[in-house]
C-alpha atoms as one frame of an Amber mdcrd trajectory, in Angstrom:
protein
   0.000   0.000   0.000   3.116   2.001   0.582   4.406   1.821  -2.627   1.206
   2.556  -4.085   1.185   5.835  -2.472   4.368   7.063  -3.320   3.752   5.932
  -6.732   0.803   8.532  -6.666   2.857  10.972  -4.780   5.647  10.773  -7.593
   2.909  11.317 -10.390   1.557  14.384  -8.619   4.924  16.020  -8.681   5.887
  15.147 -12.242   2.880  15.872 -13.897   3.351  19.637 -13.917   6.576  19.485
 -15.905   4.206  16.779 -18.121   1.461  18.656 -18.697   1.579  22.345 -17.966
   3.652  24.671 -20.372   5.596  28.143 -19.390   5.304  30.931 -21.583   9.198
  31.125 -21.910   8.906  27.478 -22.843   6.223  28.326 -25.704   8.159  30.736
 -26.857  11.076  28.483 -26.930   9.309  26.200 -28.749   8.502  28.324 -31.456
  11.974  29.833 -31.943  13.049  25.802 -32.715  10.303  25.494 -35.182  10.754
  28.908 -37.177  14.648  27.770 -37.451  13.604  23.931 -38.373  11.304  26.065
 -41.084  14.009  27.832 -42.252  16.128  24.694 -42.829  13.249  23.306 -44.930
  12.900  26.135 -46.840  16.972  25.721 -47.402  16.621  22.068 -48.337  14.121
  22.840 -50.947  16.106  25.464 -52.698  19.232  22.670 -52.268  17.203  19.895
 -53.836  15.686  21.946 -56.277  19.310  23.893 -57.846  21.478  20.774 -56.679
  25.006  20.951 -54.791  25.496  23.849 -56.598  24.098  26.126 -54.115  26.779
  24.288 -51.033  30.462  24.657 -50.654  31.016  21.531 -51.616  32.901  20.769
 -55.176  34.426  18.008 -57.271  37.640  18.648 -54.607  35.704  18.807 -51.176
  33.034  16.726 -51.522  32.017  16.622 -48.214  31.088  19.737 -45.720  29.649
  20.307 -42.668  27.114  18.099 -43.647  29.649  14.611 -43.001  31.018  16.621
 -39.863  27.453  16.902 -38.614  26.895  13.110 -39.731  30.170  12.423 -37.626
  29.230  14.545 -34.347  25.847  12.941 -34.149  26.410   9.405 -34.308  29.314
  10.036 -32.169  27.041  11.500 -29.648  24.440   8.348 -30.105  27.167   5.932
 -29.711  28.657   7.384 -26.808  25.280   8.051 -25.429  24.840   3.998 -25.647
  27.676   2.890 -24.214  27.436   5.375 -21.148  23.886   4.625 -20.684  24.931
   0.638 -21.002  27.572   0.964 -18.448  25.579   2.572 -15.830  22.490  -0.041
 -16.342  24.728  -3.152 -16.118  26.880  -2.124 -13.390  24.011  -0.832 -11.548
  25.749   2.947 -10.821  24.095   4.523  -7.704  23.461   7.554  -9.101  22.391
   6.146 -12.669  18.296   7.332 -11.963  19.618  10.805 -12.373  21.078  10.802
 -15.819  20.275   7.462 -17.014  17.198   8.547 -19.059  18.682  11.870 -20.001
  21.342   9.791 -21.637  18.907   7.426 -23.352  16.709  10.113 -25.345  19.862
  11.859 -26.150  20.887   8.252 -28.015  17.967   7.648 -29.652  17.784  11.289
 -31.255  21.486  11.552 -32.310  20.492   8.313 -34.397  17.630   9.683 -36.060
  19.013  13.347 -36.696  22.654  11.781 -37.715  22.238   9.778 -40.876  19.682
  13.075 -42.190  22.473  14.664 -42.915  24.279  12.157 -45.037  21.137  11.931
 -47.077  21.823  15.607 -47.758  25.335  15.236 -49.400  23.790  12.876 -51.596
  23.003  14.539 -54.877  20.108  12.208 -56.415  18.072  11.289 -53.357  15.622
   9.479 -55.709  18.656   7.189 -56.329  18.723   6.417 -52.873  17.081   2.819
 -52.854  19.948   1.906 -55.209  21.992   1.579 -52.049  19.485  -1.065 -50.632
  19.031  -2.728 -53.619  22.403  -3.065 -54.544  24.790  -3.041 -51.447  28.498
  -3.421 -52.335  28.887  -5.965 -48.954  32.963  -5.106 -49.457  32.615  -1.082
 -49.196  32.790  -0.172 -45.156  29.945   2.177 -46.182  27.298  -0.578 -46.156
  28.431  -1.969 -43.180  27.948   1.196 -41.436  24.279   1.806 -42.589  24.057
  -1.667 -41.345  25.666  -1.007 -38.204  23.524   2.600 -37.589  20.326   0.700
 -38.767  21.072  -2.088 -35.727  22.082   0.244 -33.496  19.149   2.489 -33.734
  16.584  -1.058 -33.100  18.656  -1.822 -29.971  18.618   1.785 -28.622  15.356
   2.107 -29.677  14.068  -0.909 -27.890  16.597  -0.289 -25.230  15.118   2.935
 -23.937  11.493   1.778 -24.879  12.069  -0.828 -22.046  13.380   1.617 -19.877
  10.151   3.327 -20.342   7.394   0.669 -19.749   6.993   1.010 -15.503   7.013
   5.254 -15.979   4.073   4.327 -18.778   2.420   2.135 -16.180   3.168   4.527
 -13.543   1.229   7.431 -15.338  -1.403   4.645 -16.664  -2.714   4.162 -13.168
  -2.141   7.808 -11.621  -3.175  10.182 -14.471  -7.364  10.303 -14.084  -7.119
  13.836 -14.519  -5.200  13.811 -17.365  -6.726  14.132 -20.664  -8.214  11.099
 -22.474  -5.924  10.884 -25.333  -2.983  11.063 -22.448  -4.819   8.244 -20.746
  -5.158   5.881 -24.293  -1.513   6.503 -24.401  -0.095   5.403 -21.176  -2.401
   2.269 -21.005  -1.316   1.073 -24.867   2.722   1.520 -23.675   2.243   0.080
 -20.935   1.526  -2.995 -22.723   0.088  -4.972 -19.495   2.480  -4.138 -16.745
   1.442  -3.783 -13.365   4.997  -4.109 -11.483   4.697  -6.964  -9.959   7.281
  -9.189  -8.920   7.426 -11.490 -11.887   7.095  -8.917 -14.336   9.491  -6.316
 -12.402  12.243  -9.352 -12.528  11.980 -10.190 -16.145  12.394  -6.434 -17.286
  15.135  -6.443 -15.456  16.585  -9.379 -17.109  16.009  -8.028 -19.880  16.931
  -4.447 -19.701  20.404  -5.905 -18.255  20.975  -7.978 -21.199  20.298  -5.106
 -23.580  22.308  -3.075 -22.162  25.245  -5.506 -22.826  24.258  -5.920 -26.592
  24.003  -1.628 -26.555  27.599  -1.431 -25.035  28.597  -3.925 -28.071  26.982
  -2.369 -30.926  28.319   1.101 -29.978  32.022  -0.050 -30.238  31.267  -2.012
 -33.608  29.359   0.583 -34.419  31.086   3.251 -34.099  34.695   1.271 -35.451
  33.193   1.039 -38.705  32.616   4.347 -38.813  35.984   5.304 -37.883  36.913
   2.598 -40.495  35.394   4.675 -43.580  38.083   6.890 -43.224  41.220   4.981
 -42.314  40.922   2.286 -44.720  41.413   4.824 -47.223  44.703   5.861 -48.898
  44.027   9.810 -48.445  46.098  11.238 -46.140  45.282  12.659 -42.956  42.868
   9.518 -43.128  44.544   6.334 -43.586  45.295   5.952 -39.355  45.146   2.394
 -37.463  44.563   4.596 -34.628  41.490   5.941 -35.607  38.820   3.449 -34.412
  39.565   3.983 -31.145  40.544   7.681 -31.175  37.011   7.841 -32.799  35.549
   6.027 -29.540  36.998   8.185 -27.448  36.240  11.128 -29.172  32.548  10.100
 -28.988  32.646   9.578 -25.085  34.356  13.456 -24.749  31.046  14.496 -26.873
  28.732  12.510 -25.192  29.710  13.179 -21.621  30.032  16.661 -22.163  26.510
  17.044 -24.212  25.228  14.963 -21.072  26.592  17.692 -18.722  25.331  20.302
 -20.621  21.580  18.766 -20.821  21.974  17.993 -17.060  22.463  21.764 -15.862
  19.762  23.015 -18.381  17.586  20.452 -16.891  18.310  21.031 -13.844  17.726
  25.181 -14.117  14.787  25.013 -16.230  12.836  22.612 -14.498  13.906  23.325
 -10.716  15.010  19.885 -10.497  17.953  20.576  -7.983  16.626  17.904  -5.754
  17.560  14.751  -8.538  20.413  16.470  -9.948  22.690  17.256  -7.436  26.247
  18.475  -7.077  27.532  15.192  -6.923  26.616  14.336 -10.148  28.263  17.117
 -11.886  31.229  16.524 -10.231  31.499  12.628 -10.748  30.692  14.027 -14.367
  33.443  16.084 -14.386  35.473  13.772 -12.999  35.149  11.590 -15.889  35.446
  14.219 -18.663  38.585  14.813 -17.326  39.942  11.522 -18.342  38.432  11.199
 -21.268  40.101  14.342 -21.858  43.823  13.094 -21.430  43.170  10.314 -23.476
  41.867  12.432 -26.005  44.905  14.533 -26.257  47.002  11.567 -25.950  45.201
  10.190 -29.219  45.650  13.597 -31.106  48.865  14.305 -29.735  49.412  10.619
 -31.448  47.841  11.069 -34.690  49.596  14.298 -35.466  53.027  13.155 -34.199
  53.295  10.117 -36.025  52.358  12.125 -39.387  55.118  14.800 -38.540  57.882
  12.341 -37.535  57.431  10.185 -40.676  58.215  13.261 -43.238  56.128  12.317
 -45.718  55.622  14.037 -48.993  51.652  14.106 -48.707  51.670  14.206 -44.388
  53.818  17.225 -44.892  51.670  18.777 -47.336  48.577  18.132 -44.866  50.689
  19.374 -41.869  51.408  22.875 -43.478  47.765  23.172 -44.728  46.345  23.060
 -40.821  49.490  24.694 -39.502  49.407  27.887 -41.745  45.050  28.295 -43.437
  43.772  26.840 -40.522  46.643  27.601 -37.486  43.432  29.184 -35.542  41.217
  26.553 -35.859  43.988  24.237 -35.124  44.976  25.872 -32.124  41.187  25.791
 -30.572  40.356  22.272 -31.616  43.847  21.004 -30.310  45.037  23.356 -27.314
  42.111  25.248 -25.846  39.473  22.250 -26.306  41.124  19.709 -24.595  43.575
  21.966 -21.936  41.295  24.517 -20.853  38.389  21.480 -19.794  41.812  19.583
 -18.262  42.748  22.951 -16.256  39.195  23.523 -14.884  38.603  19.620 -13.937
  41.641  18.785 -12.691  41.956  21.080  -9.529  39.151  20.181  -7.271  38.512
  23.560  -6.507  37.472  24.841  -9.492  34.834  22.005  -9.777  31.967  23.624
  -9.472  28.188  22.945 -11.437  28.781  26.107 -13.436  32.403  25.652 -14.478
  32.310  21.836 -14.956  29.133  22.806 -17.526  31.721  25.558 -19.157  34.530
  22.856 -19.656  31.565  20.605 -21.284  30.774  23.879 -23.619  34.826  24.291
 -25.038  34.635  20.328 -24.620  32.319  19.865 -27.741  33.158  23.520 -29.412
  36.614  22.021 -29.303  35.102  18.544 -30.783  33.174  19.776 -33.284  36.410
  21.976 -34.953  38.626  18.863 -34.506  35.499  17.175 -36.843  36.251  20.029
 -39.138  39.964  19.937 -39.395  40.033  15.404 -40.195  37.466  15.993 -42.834
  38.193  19.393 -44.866  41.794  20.365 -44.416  42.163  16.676 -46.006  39.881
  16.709 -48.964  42.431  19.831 -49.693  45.035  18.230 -50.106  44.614  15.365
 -52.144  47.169  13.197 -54.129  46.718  14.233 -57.518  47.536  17.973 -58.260
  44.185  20.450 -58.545  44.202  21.528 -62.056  41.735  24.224 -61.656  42.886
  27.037 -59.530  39.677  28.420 -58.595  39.611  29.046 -54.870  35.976  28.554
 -54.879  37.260  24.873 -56.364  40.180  24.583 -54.011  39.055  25.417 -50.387
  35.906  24.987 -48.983  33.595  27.566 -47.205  29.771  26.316 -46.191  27.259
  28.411 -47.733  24.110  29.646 -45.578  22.414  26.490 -47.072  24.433  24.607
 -45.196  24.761  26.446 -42.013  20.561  27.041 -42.232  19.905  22.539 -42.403
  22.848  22.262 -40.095  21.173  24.379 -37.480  17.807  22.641 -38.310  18.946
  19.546 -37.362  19.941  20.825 -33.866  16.656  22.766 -33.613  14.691  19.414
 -33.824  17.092  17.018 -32.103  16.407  20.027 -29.118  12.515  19.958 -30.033
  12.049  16.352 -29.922  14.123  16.423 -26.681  11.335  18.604 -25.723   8.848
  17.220 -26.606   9.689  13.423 -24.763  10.093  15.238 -21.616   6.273  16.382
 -22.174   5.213  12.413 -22.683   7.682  10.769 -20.016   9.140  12.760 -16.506
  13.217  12.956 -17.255  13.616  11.392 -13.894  12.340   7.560 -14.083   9.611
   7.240 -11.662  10.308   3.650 -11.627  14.336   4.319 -10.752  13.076   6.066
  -7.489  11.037   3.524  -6.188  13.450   0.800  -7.094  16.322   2.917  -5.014
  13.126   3.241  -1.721  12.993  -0.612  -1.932  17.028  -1.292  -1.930  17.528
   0.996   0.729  14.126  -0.430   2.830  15.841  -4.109   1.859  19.441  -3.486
   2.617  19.182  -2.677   6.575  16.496  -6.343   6.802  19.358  -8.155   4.958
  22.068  -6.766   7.442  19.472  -7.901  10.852  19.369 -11.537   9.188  23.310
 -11.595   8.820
């Protein structure tokens, strides 16, 4: 009867956040779909004029659009293998983040591959690619891999879901009637008890092995599409796992950045605590090191081996792009390792700034492995165009690219107004452990 109670209790103070909007949120709201708007309008004028209209050209064919591809399903797979980790080793303070982590997973899937579909250039060509998949190019193993990935973080976080839908199924008789249809068909029949509360866990445990898996396979093959090239700047046998750890420095930094909005917006202080942003932080800063280890690695080895086409590469970043270089290298991995490593200087807001030069610093590194490259390629460029040599995104570009970010945001929004961003489900489970542990220590 206890659990009942607090089960009602936990709806009552959720389903404000569920059901009630703030103006500022409104207005939010609307700012997101004006810019998704003007990303369609964008994507008409770029399917109706073709490439034409981009930056991209027979020498760069790929833009911000394969950097946005890259950061995405870097975020996803991270955002898997984090949220795998803390399921299967049970983390205490997993119910905080845990389902924060999850949505932001299942989004970077679906917004990712978009943007690949927009560097192609005859999208009614696309079914070619299903109908006749070349099984030796890496590229069809990685629509194969994001295609799995997205069913097993997809199903994943649906499981996650089911005792929240139940939750609301049985507490919500105020809610409206379409709410109410809703909850009862997710809930699919589940009424917690102690069969049914055992075999999710079962099974939520043993999907968040197979998550953990398919985000390092995943995400290698990815990494792959680049380094089994012969292009320089690409062809690495580091990069697979400098790519994994480059997704974990985006993921747990977007993750801190989604916790303090979160946590500011929706006055949820109480859940998301201190402790998490500094356990956070904590872990950013190590993924950090490694990071710089890995690019400290990847640009060594290219200087050190004095190669005709390395050397050409190294001059391009080191003189066009010496600014970017410097942020994506110096100030986006030592300024986050300066602010987490002394303890004192861990606090919510400045572990949330490292996050912010975290991913800025990300995103540029992105850049600087996918353009500076397609620069310099082997053969000479016969047409000395600059418009043909070096690449600069068009508003086209820039206009989809923040679409996509507008609606991975919206949808964000928009889950939180189905499903509380706390699990329900998580607290309980944590009031029954703690109720259990001191009868198990009496009997022993």
């Amino acid at each position: 009867m206890d659990v009942i109670k607090r089960k009602k209790e936990l709806v009552q103070e959720f389903s404000p956040m569920l059901e009630k909007s703030t103006k500022t949120s409104k207005i939010w709201i609307a700012f997101l779909v004006g810019v998704i708007l003007v990303g369609l309008v964008a994507f008409v004028i770029q399917v109706v004029k073709g490439h034409i209209v981009t930056g991209m050209r027979d020498n760069v064919v790929w833009g911000i659009y394969i950097i946005n591809f890259i950061f995405f399903v870097c975020l996803s797979y991270s955002g898997a293998f984090i949220s795998g980790i803390l399921h299967f080793f049970k983390t205490p303070w997993k119910n905080s983040v845990s389902r924060i982590v999850e949505i932001i997973t299942v989004l970077s899937l679906i917004i990712g591959p978009i943007f690949i579909l927009l560097c192609i250039g005859r999208l009614d060509r696309l079914y070619y690619l299903f109908l006749y998949p070349r099984i030796q190019s890496p590229i069809t193993w990685d629509i194969i891999a994001i295609m799995t990935d997205l069913l097993g973080c997809f199903i994943y976080l649906y499981l996650t879901f089911i005792p929240d839908f139940a939750m609301l199924r049985d507490n919500s008789e105020n809610a409206p009637k379409w709410r109410q249809k809703l909850y009862k068909t997710l809930a699919i029949k589940y009424y917690d008890t102690p069969t049914q509360r055992e075999t999710l866990h079962k099974i939520t445990r043993t999907m968040s092995v197979m998550v953990i898996a398919l985000a390092i396979v995943a995400y290698s093959v990815l990494a792959w599409i680049f380094s089994l090239t012969l292009q320089p700047g690409w062809n690495s046998s580091i990069f697979a796992p400098y790519f994994i750890i480059a997704g974990l420095y985006s993921g747990v930094s977007v993750i801190i950045i989604a916790m303090y909005l979160i946590r500011k917006f929706y006055h949820l202080d109480h859940y998301i605590r201190k402790v998490h942003f500094m356990g956070a932080g904590v872990i950013l800063l190590i993924i950090s090191l490694l990071f710089g280890y890995f690019t400290f690695s990847e640009y060594f080895s290219r200087w050190f081996s004095h190669k005709i086409e390395d050397v050409k590469l190294l001059d391009t970043l080191f003189n066009r792009y010496f600014w970017n270089f410097i942020f994506a290298n110096y100030i986006g991995v030592l300024v986050p390792v300066v602010i987490l490593f002394f303890k004192k200087f861990r606090t919510i807001k400045s572990v949330t700034f490292a996050a912010v030069i975290a991913i800025l610093g990300l995103y540029m590194n992105r850049y600087l492995i996918v353009v500076p490259t397609l620069e310099s390629p082997y053969m000479p460029i016969q047409d000395t165009r600059p418009e043909y040599i070096h690449y600069t995104a068009t508003w086209i570009e820039w206009a989809l690219s923040f679409a996509g970010i507008a609606a991975f945001i919206l949808f964000f929004i928009l889950i939180m107004k189905l499903v509380p961003i706390i699990p329900m489900s998580g607290i309980i489970d944590n009031e029954r452990e703690q109720k259990r542990k001191p009868h198990l220590s009496n009997n022993h």
